[in-house]
Structure formats: C-alpha cells, structure tokens
C-alpha cells in the first residue's frame, strides 16, 4: 500500500508547527485542494496552487475560474485564455479525487483487454482512447492474458480507484461479475462478446460471418483440403470463426463435419518464431497436406507464412493462406496477405461512446454488431489439381 494511502482512498497527512507565524500552513480552497499562496512546505517542496491563487493571478473571481474548469462554454474566450495562462504560471493541477468527493464523475476509464501487445487490441484501445479524449477522459489499459484470475484482480483494482467505467474483453463468458460491478455503480461495456440477456452494453464483430467469408473464398478457389490454425484456448471469438468456417464448407466435399478434408490445428500462444515452427510442423505433417490455410488472426498468418517459406512451401502456388483482422502490415507482406477485415478502431470508439452514455436519462443497454469484410490480396490463388 503506498505511503499515505488508506483502505478507503488516499489520505493526505501534513504536520505544521503550532505557531501564528507559520506561513507554510496549508489551507483548502473551493476546489478541495491545498493552496499555499507561494509558501513552501516540507523539504522546500512548494505547495500545489489552488483556484484562489489562479483567480488572483488572472484578476478574476474564484467562480470564474470554476466556470473555466467545469463549464467553459459560459466564459468569454479572452477571459478563459487569461485564466488558463494563469493556471500554467502558478502550476495549478486539478484534484480529481476532490472532484469525485463532490459527486463529479471520474475522468479515468479502465480497459481490460486479452492482450495489450496484440496489434488488434492496440487498435481497439486507440479507438476508445480517442473517443474518451473528446470527453476529457483518459484510458488506463490492462492485459488479462486470457487469465480469469488476473482479470478479476485488475477489475478489483480499477473499482477501488473509482474509475468512471470499464471496457473489457472478457477472459471467459460468465457475465455475472460484470453485472455485479455495474450494480455497484461501475458501468461495464463488453468488447468482442455478446451481451446475451445481461444488463450490459456490448460491442462485437460478427465472427461467424467472418469465418464464413474466409472459408467460402478458399472453397470458391477450388480448395477442398482446408486447415484452420487457431491459438489456445479456444475463446468465444475463435469458436465463432470456426462455426462460420464449418457452415461455409458444409456439403461441399471438404469434410466439415469432421472428415479429413477439414481440420483444426491448435497451437499455443507465444513468440512468433515458436508459433511459426509449431504451426508449420503440424501443417506439413498432415496427410493429405492441406492446400488452403485459414488463420485465427494476422499475427498467426504471419507466423505461418514465415514457417512455410523456411520449409520451401510456395504461397500461394502450393498453399493458400488467409489471415483475420487486416492489420496495417498485411498489405506490405510478400505475398500481400488475403485477410478478413474487422473494424478494430471503430469497435473501440463505439464501446467508449456507449460507456459515456451510461447513467444518462433514457439510456438503454444495447449491442452494436459490426460486419467483417473479406480483403483479397496475393496469398490466395486457385487450387492446382
């Protein structure tokens, strides 16, 4: 526990000499912060300025400073600029904890993602971050690593910090813990998981359709032996893509019901080189060898392309490869990667927008579903019998 922190929140402790001449004694102004009027505190550290000091420096009333902070539209632009310049001169920093004690909403939003190092989730987070910035909020990101225990610890810490709400791509499919958070006053918006019958908002992509688009593309190119390389564990998004693949291949001679024509190849998540070796070894060990490979995401597709190149397998002449996500680098690969585009940035932006409406009059919980899109490039070609 940090020094000066209590079980129920931060506690600021300051001892001063009991003397009428002690000019360093702190006082609290209308913003709930400590102002010192230019005095220095312990060890020569200058006290943080409050709105009283800002008002004096700008030559305005404290209520005008308060309006600049909380309702800037009612302040004339020249006055607002003068007050903002005074804030910079005196070193004023707003006290978020004090604002929350007075009932103002927090400006901090938590975000618990499956893997913050994954480029897809980075794009989701950026979309959320940009929308929150428009509302004067900041995003705090955490990575659960698809670990329910780690996810639960982050959720608890974010709640303890009094965040405005939480965006989460769940490590599991049980939603009770998120509904409990919402009932305690911490709104939750689900990412990449349908809301079902829960009292939560959600933003998702139709992964069943995404899997179907990718598989139908290979099927129409004449491929009948198709592998789906996916990572473990098989979370909801992966299972949905698999379901879409099977739906597209059903009844077309690819054995989607479990016959040798279609097979799932699970690989462990990990460094790209390790995934490349494991996926390539598994694909090349299959007999008969697949001619088309669907990958659970673009990073896995990149690993497969690397592994096949090292093994001397030509793409797409001998094996076609399809990714999923359409990350920035996919068009620059050689061959450029055919993939399924999902709008990661828009997904994050929409999730943040839903969170900001929580608590507003007339708010109803709803689900936004985005449709994926097939992007055909050079890593797929017609099957040569």
GROMACS .gro file of C-alpha atoms in nm:
model
  385
    1UNK     CA    1   0.000   0.000   0.000
    2UNK     CA    2   0.154   0.341  -0.094
    3UNK     CA    3   0.257   0.575   0.183
    4UNK     CA    4  -0.029   0.797   0.286
    5UNK     CA    5  -0.292   0.563   0.138
    6UNK     CA    6  -0.584   0.435   0.343
    7UNK     CA    7  -0.818   0.144   0.291
    8UNK     CA    8  -1.097   0.373   0.168
    9UNK     CA    9  -0.888   0.603  -0.050
   10UNK     CA   10  -0.593   0.842  -0.046
   11UNK     CA   11  -0.525   1.024   0.279
   12UNK     CA   12  -0.308   1.336   0.280
   13UNK     CA   13  -0.129   1.399   0.608
   14UNK     CA   14   0.057   1.724   0.682
   15UNK     CA   15   0.202   1.836   1.015
   16UNK     CA   16   0.270   2.204   1.074
   17UNK     CA   17   0.420   2.398   1.361
   18UNK     CA   18   0.165   2.540   1.607
   19UNK     CA   19   0.277   2.897   1.556
   20UNK     CA   20   0.095   3.210   1.448
   21UNK     CA   21   0.392   3.294   1.230
   22UNK     CA   22   0.389   2.966   1.037
   23UNK     CA   23   0.326   3.087   0.682
   24UNK     CA   24   0.358   2.737   0.537
   25UNK     CA   25   0.036   2.614   0.697
   26UNK     CA   26  -0.189   2.471   0.424
   27UNK     CA   27  -0.542   2.580   0.356
   28UNK     CA   28  -0.810   2.422   0.141
   29UNK     CA   29  -0.988   2.625  -0.121
   30UNK     CA   30  -1.311   2.570  -0.309
   31UNK     CA   31  -1.158   2.304  -0.533
   32UNK     CA   32  -1.077   2.080  -0.235
   33UNK     CA   33  -0.706   2.122  -0.295
   34UNK     CA   34  -0.426   2.260  -0.081
   35UNK     CA   35  -0.318   2.614  -0.163
   36UNK     CA   36  -0.019   2.782  -0.006
   37UNK     CA   37  -0.003   3.126  -0.155
   38UNK     CA   38   0.353   3.075  -0.270
   39UNK     CA   39   0.471   2.910   0.052
   40UNK     CA   40   0.700   2.611   0.059
   41UNK     CA   41   0.634   2.300   0.261
   42UNK     CA   42   0.846   2.017   0.398
   43UNK     CA   43   1.196   1.988   0.249
   44UNK     CA   44   1.138   2.301   0.041
   45UNK     CA   45   0.867   2.141  -0.174
   46UNK     CA   46   0.627   2.406  -0.299
   47UNK     CA   47   0.261   2.359  -0.210
   48UNK     CA   48   0.030   2.293  -0.507
   49UNK     CA   49  -0.161   2.600  -0.612
   50UNK     CA   50  -0.541   2.615  -0.585
   51UNK     CA   51  -0.808   2.813  -0.762
   52UNK     CA   52  -0.762   3.104  -0.518
   53UNK     CA   53  -0.409   3.152  -0.649
   54UNK     CA   54  -0.530   3.115  -1.008
   55UNK     CA   55  -0.803   3.377  -0.954
   56UNK     CA   56  -0.554   3.622  -0.804
   57UNK     CA   57  -0.305   3.567  -1.089
   58UNK     CA   58  -0.573   3.612  -1.356
   59UNK     CA   59  -0.753   3.901  -1.186
   60UNK     CA   60  -1.089   3.724  -1.183
   61UNK     CA   61  -1.321   3.573  -0.924
   62UNK     CA   62  -1.293   3.216  -0.798
   63UNK     CA   63  -1.633   3.143  -0.953
   64UNK     CA   64  -1.495   3.243  -1.294
   65UNK     CA   65  -1.205   3.001  -1.250
   66UNK     CA   66  -1.455   2.733  -1.151
   67UNK     CA   67  -1.655   2.800  -1.467
   68UNK     CA   68  -1.344   2.771  -1.682
   69UNK     CA   69  -1.282   2.431  -1.526
   70UNK     CA   70  -1.636   2.296  -1.524
   71UNK     CA   71  -1.843   2.495  -1.774
   72UNK     CA   72  -1.606   2.674  -2.013
   73UNK     CA   73  -1.879   2.750  -2.268
   74UNK     CA   74  -2.021   3.023  -2.041
   75UNK     CA   75  -1.688   3.209  -2.014
   76UNK     CA   76  -1.583   3.466  -2.273
   77UNK     CA   77  -1.287   3.332  -2.478
   78UNK     CA   78  -1.043   3.613  -2.378
   79UNK     CA   79  -1.120   3.554  -2.010
   80UNK     CA   80  -1.088   3.179  -2.048
   81UNK     CA   81  -0.747   3.216  -2.215
   82UNK     CA   82  -0.632   3.452  -1.939
   83UNK     CA   83  -0.737   3.206  -1.671
   84UNK     CA   84  -0.572   2.914  -1.850
   85UNK     CA   85  -0.249   3.113  -1.879
   86UNK     CA   86  -0.266   3.188  -1.506
   87UNK     CA   87  -0.308   2.816  -1.435
   88UNK     CA   88   0.015   2.749  -1.622
   89UNK     CA   89   0.202   3.029  -1.439
   90UNK     CA   90   0.108   2.919  -1.087
   91UNK     CA   91   0.133   2.545  -1.163
   92UNK     CA   92  -0.230   2.460  -1.100
   93UNK     CA   93  -0.324   2.091  -1.137
   94UNK     CA   94  -0.683   1.984  -1.090
   95UNK     CA   95  -0.755   1.749  -0.799
   96UNK     CA   96  -0.957   1.461  -0.944
   97UNK     CA   97  -1.009   1.291  -0.608
   98UNK     CA   98  -1.161   1.607  -0.460
   99UNK     CA   99  -1.393   1.643  -0.760
  100UNK     CA  100  -1.520   1.289  -0.710
  101UNK     CA  101  -1.587   1.357  -0.342
  102UNK     CA  102  -1.816   1.640  -0.456
  103UNK     CA  103  -2.003   1.399  -0.685
  104UNK     CA  104  -1.836   1.478  -1.017
  105UNK     CA  105  -1.773   1.173  -1.240
  106UNK     CA  106  -1.422   1.039  -1.266
  107UNK     CA  107  -1.226   1.121  -1.579
  108UNK     CA  108  -1.046   0.784  -1.572
  109UNK     CA  109  -1.180   0.480  -1.762
  110UNK     CA  110  -1.035   0.131  -1.720
  111UNK     CA  111  -0.982  -0.109  -2.010
  112UNK     CA  112  -0.903  -0.478  -1.955
  113UNK     CA  113  -0.801  -0.648  -2.280
  114UNK     CA  114  -0.696  -1.004  -2.352
  115UNK     CA  115  -0.354  -0.893  -2.475
  116UNK     CA  116  -0.242  -0.530  -2.495
  117UNK     CA  117   0.063  -0.635  -2.701
  118UNK     CA  118  -0.163  -0.765  -2.979
  119UNK     CA  119  -0.191  -0.511  -3.261
  120UNK     CA  120  -0.565  -0.572  -3.294
  121UNK     CA  121  -0.628  -0.479  -2.931
  122UNK     CA  122  -0.395  -0.182  -2.964
  123UNK     CA  123  -0.623  -0.051  -3.240
  124UNK     CA  124  -0.932  -0.117  -3.027
  125UNK     CA  125  -0.776   0.073  -2.738
  126UNK     CA  126  -0.678   0.363  -2.962
  127UNK     CA  127  -1.035   0.399  -3.085
  128UNK     CA  128  -1.160   0.404  -2.727
  129UNK     CA  129  -0.886   0.645  -2.621
  130UNK     CA  130  -0.969   0.896  -2.894
  131UNK     CA  131  -1.339   0.898  -2.810
  132UNK     CA  132  -1.269   0.935  -2.439
  133UNK     CA  133  -1.023   1.218  -2.504
  134UNK     CA  134  -1.304   1.408  -2.676
  135UNK     CA  135  -1.495   1.385  -2.347
  136UNK     CA  136  -1.196   1.488  -2.135
  137UNK     CA  137  -1.126   1.137  -2.009
  138UNK     CA  138  -0.816   0.918  -2.002
  139UNK     CA  139  -0.787   0.542  -2.063
  140UNK     CA  140  -0.594   0.303  -1.837
  141UNK     CA  141  -0.512  -0.028  -2.012
  142UNK     CA  142  -0.454  -0.368  -1.854
  143UNK     CA  143  -0.384  -0.710  -2.010
  144UNK     CA  144  -0.557  -1.017  -1.866
  145UNK     CA  145  -0.356  -1.262  -2.080
  146UNK     CA  146  -0.679  -1.466  -2.104
  147UNK     CA  147  -0.640  -1.538  -1.731
  148UNK     CA  148  -0.966  -1.503  -1.536
  149UNK     CA  149  -0.782  -1.459  -1.206
  150UNK     CA  150  -0.562  -1.182  -1.342
  151UNK     CA  151  -0.867  -1.020  -1.499
  152UNK     CA  152  -1.051  -1.026  -1.165
  153UNK     CA  153  -0.757  -0.858  -0.988
  154UNK     CA  154  -0.750  -0.577  -1.242
  155UNK     CA  155  -1.126  -0.529  -1.218
  156UNK     CA  156  -1.100  -0.502  -0.839
  157UNK     CA  157  -0.813  -0.251  -0.855
  158UNK     CA  158  -0.993  -0.036  -1.111
  159UNK     CA  159  -1.307  -0.033  -0.897
  160UNK     CA  160  -1.102   0.063  -0.591
  161UNK     CA  161  -0.961   0.357  -0.787
  162UNK     CA  162  -1.312   0.485  -0.857
  163UNK     CA  163  -1.294   0.474  -1.237
  164UNK     CA  164  -1.584   0.606  -1.440
  165UNK     CA  165  -1.637   0.267  -1.600
  166UNK     CA  166  -1.459  -0.030  -1.754
  167UNK     CA  167  -1.426  -0.162  -2.109
  168UNK     CA  168  -1.344  -0.533  -2.105
  169UNK     CA  169  -1.277  -0.814  -2.350
  170UNK     CA  170  -1.364  -1.097  -2.110
  171UNK     CA  171  -1.135  -1.393  -2.046
  172UNK     CA  172  -1.447  -1.608  -2.001
  173UNK     CA  173  -1.814  -1.599  -2.091
  174UNK     CA  174  -1.977  -1.573  -1.747
  175UNK     CA  175  -2.109  -1.219  -1.714
  176UNK     CA  176  -2.225  -1.220  -1.352
  177UNK     CA  177  -1.911  -1.049  -1.221
  178UNK     CA  178  -1.953  -0.763  -1.467
  179UNK     CA  179  -2.319  -0.724  -1.376
  180UNK     CA  180  -2.221  -0.705  -1.009
  181UNK     CA  181  -1.977  -0.427  -1.092
  182UNK     CA  182  -2.250  -0.238  -1.277
  183UNK     CA  183  -2.487  -0.274  -0.983
  184UNK     CA  184  -2.218  -0.124  -0.758
  185UNK     CA  185  -2.201   0.182  -0.981
  186UNK     CA  186  -1.916   0.088  -1.217
  187UNK     CA  187  -2.058   0.064  -1.571
  188UNK     CA  188  -1.910  -0.211  -1.790
  189UNK     CA  189  -1.912  -0.237  -2.170
  190UNK     CA  190  -1.821  -0.573  -2.324
  191UNK     CA  191  -1.579  -0.597  -2.614
  192UNK     CA  192  -1.593  -0.893  -2.854
  193UNK     CA  193  -1.856  -1.076  -2.651
  194UNK     CA  194  -2.234  -1.064  -2.700
  195UNK     CA  195  -2.435  -0.927  -2.407
  196UNK     CA  196  -2.688  -1.210  -2.415
  197UNK     CA  197  -2.961  -1.132  -2.163
  198UNK     CA  198  -2.734  -0.931  -1.934
  199UNK     CA  199  -2.796  -0.571  -1.830
  200UNK     CA  200  -2.478  -0.459  -2.003
  201UNK     CA  201  -2.382  -0.286  -2.326
  202UNK     CA  202  -2.163  -0.469  -2.577
  203UNK     CA  203  -1.974  -0.406  -2.900
  204UNK     CA  204  -1.891  -0.708  -3.113
  205UNK     CA  205  -1.795  -0.821  -3.462
  206UNK     CA  206  -1.992  -1.097  -3.635
  207UNK     CA  207  -1.716  -1.358  -3.621
  208UNK     CA  208  -1.936  -1.634  -3.759
  209UNK     CA  209  -1.979  -1.434  -4.078
  210UNK     CA  210  -1.605  -1.358  -4.077
  211UNK     CA  211  -1.513  -1.724  -4.067
  212UNK     CA  212  -1.768  -1.798  -4.336
  213UNK     CA  213  -1.627  -1.529  -4.567
  214UNK     CA  214  -1.274  -1.668  -4.539
  215UNK     CA  215  -1.374  -2.030  -4.593
  216UNK     CA  216  -1.606  -1.953  -4.883
  217UNK     CA  217  -1.322  -1.769  -5.055
  218UNK     CA  218  -1.097  -2.076  -5.042
  219UNK     CA  219  -1.383  -2.302  -5.142
  220UNK     CA  220  -1.459  -2.089  -5.448
  221UNK     CA  221  -1.091  -2.110  -5.545
  222UNK     CA  222  -1.129  -2.488  -5.558
  223UNK     CA  223  -0.962  -2.581  -5.229
  224UNK     CA  224  -1.106  -2.893  -5.066
  225UNK     CA  225  -0.841  -2.974  -4.804
  226UNK     CA  226  -0.850  -2.681  -4.562
  227UNK     CA  227  -0.689  -2.631  -4.220
  228UNK     CA  228  -0.782  -2.375  -3.954
  229UNK     CA  229  -0.481  -2.271  -3.745
  230UNK     CA  230  -0.604  -2.131  -3.416
  231UNK     CA  231  -0.449  -2.046  -3.083
  232UNK     CA  232  -0.535  -2.191  -2.746
  233UNK     CA  233  -0.753  -2.151  -2.551
  234UNK     CA  234  -1.047  -2.153  -2.791
  235UNK     CA  235  -1.229  -1.845  -2.665
  236UNK     CA  236  -1.570  -1.735  -2.794
  237UNK     CA  237  -1.438  -1.536  -3.093
  238UNK     CA  238  -1.233  -1.835  -3.211
  239UNK     CA  239  -1.524  -2.076  -3.173
  240UNK     CA  240  -1.749  -1.841  -3.368
  241UNK     CA  241  -1.500  -1.821  -3.655
  242UNK     CA  242  -1.473  -2.198  -3.656
  243UNK     CA  243  -1.851  -2.226  -3.672
  244UNK     CA  244  -1.856  -1.991  -3.971
  245UNK     CA  245  -1.589  -2.192  -4.148
  246UNK     CA  246  -1.781  -2.516  -4.098
  247UNK     CA  247  -2.102  -2.354  -4.220
  248UNK     CA  248  -1.932  -2.236  -4.539
  249UNK     CA  249  -1.775  -2.576  -4.608
  250UNK     CA  250  -2.070  -2.795  -4.518
  251UNK     CA  251  -2.187  -3.004  -4.814
  252UNK     CA  252  -1.901  -2.904  -5.043
  253UNK     CA  253  -1.680  -3.208  -5.017
  254UNK     CA  254  -1.444  -3.067  -4.757
  255UNK     CA  255  -1.548  -3.291  -4.470
  256UNK     CA  256  -1.659  -3.003  -4.245
  257UNK     CA  257  -1.835  -3.249  -4.018
  258UNK     CA  258  -1.500  -3.389  -3.906
  259UNK     CA  259  -1.377  -3.585  -4.212
  260UNK     CA  260  -1.012  -3.545  -4.323
  261UNK     CA  261  -1.095  -3.263  -4.568
  262UNK     CA  262  -1.112  -3.004  -4.289
  263UNK     CA  263  -0.908  -2.997  -3.972
  264UNK     CA  264  -0.841  -2.755  -3.689
  265UNK     CA  265  -0.477  -2.711  -3.592
  266UNK     CA  266  -0.445  -2.568  -3.239
  267UNK     CA  267  -0.114  -2.400  -3.149
  268UNK     CA  268  -0.002  -2.245  -2.824
  269UNK     CA  269   0.013  -1.866  -2.800
  270UNK     CA  270   0.367  -1.738  -2.770
  271UNK     CA  271   0.657  -1.576  -2.954
  272UNK     CA  272   0.611  -1.554  -3.330
  273UNK     CA  273   0.905  -1.784  -3.407
  274UNK     CA  274   0.768  -2.056  -3.180
  275UNK     CA  275   0.420  -2.030  -3.330
  276UNK     CA  276   0.572  -2.046  -3.681
  277UNK     CA  277   0.759  -2.369  -3.602
  278UNK     CA  278   0.466  -2.536  -3.431
  279UNK     CA  279   0.210  -2.440  -3.696
  280UNK     CA  280   0.435  -2.534  -3.989
  281UNK     CA  281   0.531  -2.869  -3.838
  282UNK     CA  282   0.164  -2.950  -3.776
  283UNK     CA  283   0.051  -2.847  -4.126
  284UNK     CA  284   0.325  -3.034  -4.309
  285UNK     CA  285   0.267  -3.345  -4.101
  286UNK     CA  286  -0.093  -3.372  -4.221
  287UNK     CA  287  -0.168  -3.631  -4.485
  288UNK     CA  288  -0.303  -3.543  -4.726
  289UNK     CA  289  -0.147  -3.197  -4.691
  290UNK     CA  290  -0.398  -2.906  -4.692
  291UNK     CA  291  -0.391  -2.669  -4.987
  292UNK     CA  292  -0.567  -2.386  -4.803
  293UNK     CA  293  -0.494  -2.249  -4.454
  294UNK     CA  294  -0.721  -2.021  -4.255
  295UNK     CA  295  -0.553  -1.844  -3.962
  296UNK     CA  296  -0.722  -1.719  -3.648
  297UNK     CA  297  -0.558  -1.376  -3.685
  298UNK     CA  298  -0.299  -1.191  -3.892
  299UNK     CA  299  -0.015  -1.249  -3.647
  300UNK     CA  300  -0.072  -1.624  -3.672
  301UNK     CA  301  -0.087  -1.591  -4.051
  302UNK     CA  302   0.247  -1.408  -4.045
  303UNK     CA  303   0.395  -1.695  -3.843
  304UNK     CA  304   0.255  -1.949  -4.091
  305UNK     CA  305   0.396  -1.757  -4.390
  306UNK     CA  306   0.739  -1.747  -4.228
  307UNK     CA  307   0.730  -2.115  -4.143
  308UNK     CA  308   0.616  -2.221  -4.489
  309UNK     CA  309   0.886  -2.009  -4.654
  310UNK     CA  310   1.155  -2.173  -4.440
  311UNK     CA  311   1.013  -2.514  -4.530
  312UNK     CA  312   1.025  -2.432  -4.901
  313UNK     CA  313   0.646  -2.433  -4.947
  314UNK     CA  314   0.542  -2.171  -5.202
  315UNK     CA  315   0.250  -1.940  -5.117
  316UNK     CA  316   0.007  -1.934  -5.290
  317UNK     CA  317   0.125  -2.179  -5.558
  318UNK     CA  318   0.133  -2.476  -5.321
  319UNK     CA  319  -0.067  -2.348  -5.025
  320UNK     CA  320  -0.304  -2.050  -4.993
  321UNK     CA  321  -0.310  -1.858  -4.662
  322UNK     CA  322  -0.583  -1.633  -4.519
  323UNK     CA  323  -0.549  -1.413  -4.210
  324UNK     CA  324  -0.802  -1.230  -3.993
  325UNK     CA  325  -0.803  -0.866  -3.869
  326UNK     CA  326  -0.638  -0.674  -4.160
  327UNK     CA  327  -0.364  -0.517  -3.951
  328UNK     CA  328  -0.155  -0.240  -4.106
  329UNK     CA  329   0.136  -0.461  -4.211
  330UNK     CA  330  -0.068  -0.720  -4.404
  331UNK     CA  331  -0.065  -0.532  -4.735
  332UNK     CA  332   0.315  -0.495  -4.715
  333UNK     CA  333   0.394  -0.867  -4.680
  334UNK     CA  334   0.526  -1.075  -4.967
  335UNK     CA  335   0.290  -1.210  -5.075
  336UNK     CA  336   0.040  -0.950  -4.952
  337UNK     CA  337  -0.198  -1.125  -4.715
  338UNK     CA  338  -0.559  -1.206  -4.800
  339UNK     CA  339  -0.747  -1.146  -4.477
  340UNK     CA  340  -1.079  -1.065  -4.311
  341UNK     CA  341  -1.101  -0.703  -4.203
  342UNK     CA  342  -1.269  -0.620  -3.877
  343UNK     CA  343  -1.300  -0.252  -3.778
  344UNK     CA  344  -1.095  -0.259  -3.456
  345UNK     CA  345  -1.068   0.120  -3.420
  346UNK     CA  346  -1.441   0.174  -3.474
  347UNK     CA  347  -1.518  -0.105  -3.227
  348UNK     CA  348  -1.319   0.068  -2.952
  349UNK     CA  349  -1.463   0.409  -3.040
  350UNK     CA  350  -1.819   0.275  -3.022
  351UNK     CA  351  -1.754   0.098  -2.692
  352UNK     CA  352  -1.626   0.419  -2.534
  353UNK     CA  353  -1.925   0.607  -2.671
  354UNK     CA  354  -2.162   0.359  -2.507
  355UNK     CA  355  -1.977   0.389  -2.177
  356UNK     CA  356  -2.003   0.768  -2.177
  357UNK     CA  357  -2.382   0.743  -2.212
  358UNK     CA  358  -2.417   0.518  -1.906
  359UNK     CA  359  -2.626   0.692  -1.644
  360UNK     CA  360  -2.774   0.940  -1.891
  361UNK     CA  361  -3.152   0.983  -1.886
  362UNK     CA  362  -3.321   0.729  -2.111
  363UNK     CA  363  -3.009   0.515  -2.151
  364UNK     CA  364  -3.086   0.157  -2.253
  365UNK     CA  365  -2.836  -0.127  -2.271
  366UNK     CA  366  -2.773  -0.235  -2.628
  367UNK     CA  367  -2.532  -0.421  -2.851
  368UNK     CA  368  -2.351  -0.285  -3.155
  369UNK     CA  369  -2.253  -0.551  -3.408
  370UNK     CA  370  -2.003  -0.472  -3.684
  371UNK     CA  371  -1.979  -0.680  -4.003
  372UNK     CA  372  -1.637  -0.803  -4.121
  373UNK     CA  373  -1.515  -0.774  -4.480
  374UNK     CA  374  -1.302  -1.003  -4.695
  375UNK     CA  375  -0.991  -0.834  -4.838
  376UNK     CA  376  -0.842  -1.041  -5.124
  377UNK     CA  377  -0.471  -0.999  -5.192
  378UNK     CA  378  -0.188  -1.221  -5.317
  379UNK     CA  379  -0.160  -1.500  -5.061
  380UNK     CA  380  -0.452  -1.698  -5.211
  381UNK     CA  381  -0.489  -1.846  -5.558
  382UNK     CA  382  -0.694  -2.116  -5.735
  383UNK     CA  383  -0.603  -2.471  -5.635
  384UNK     CA  384  -0.393  -2.657  -5.890
  385UNK     CA  385  -0.502  -3.019  -5.903
   0.00000   0.00000   0.00000
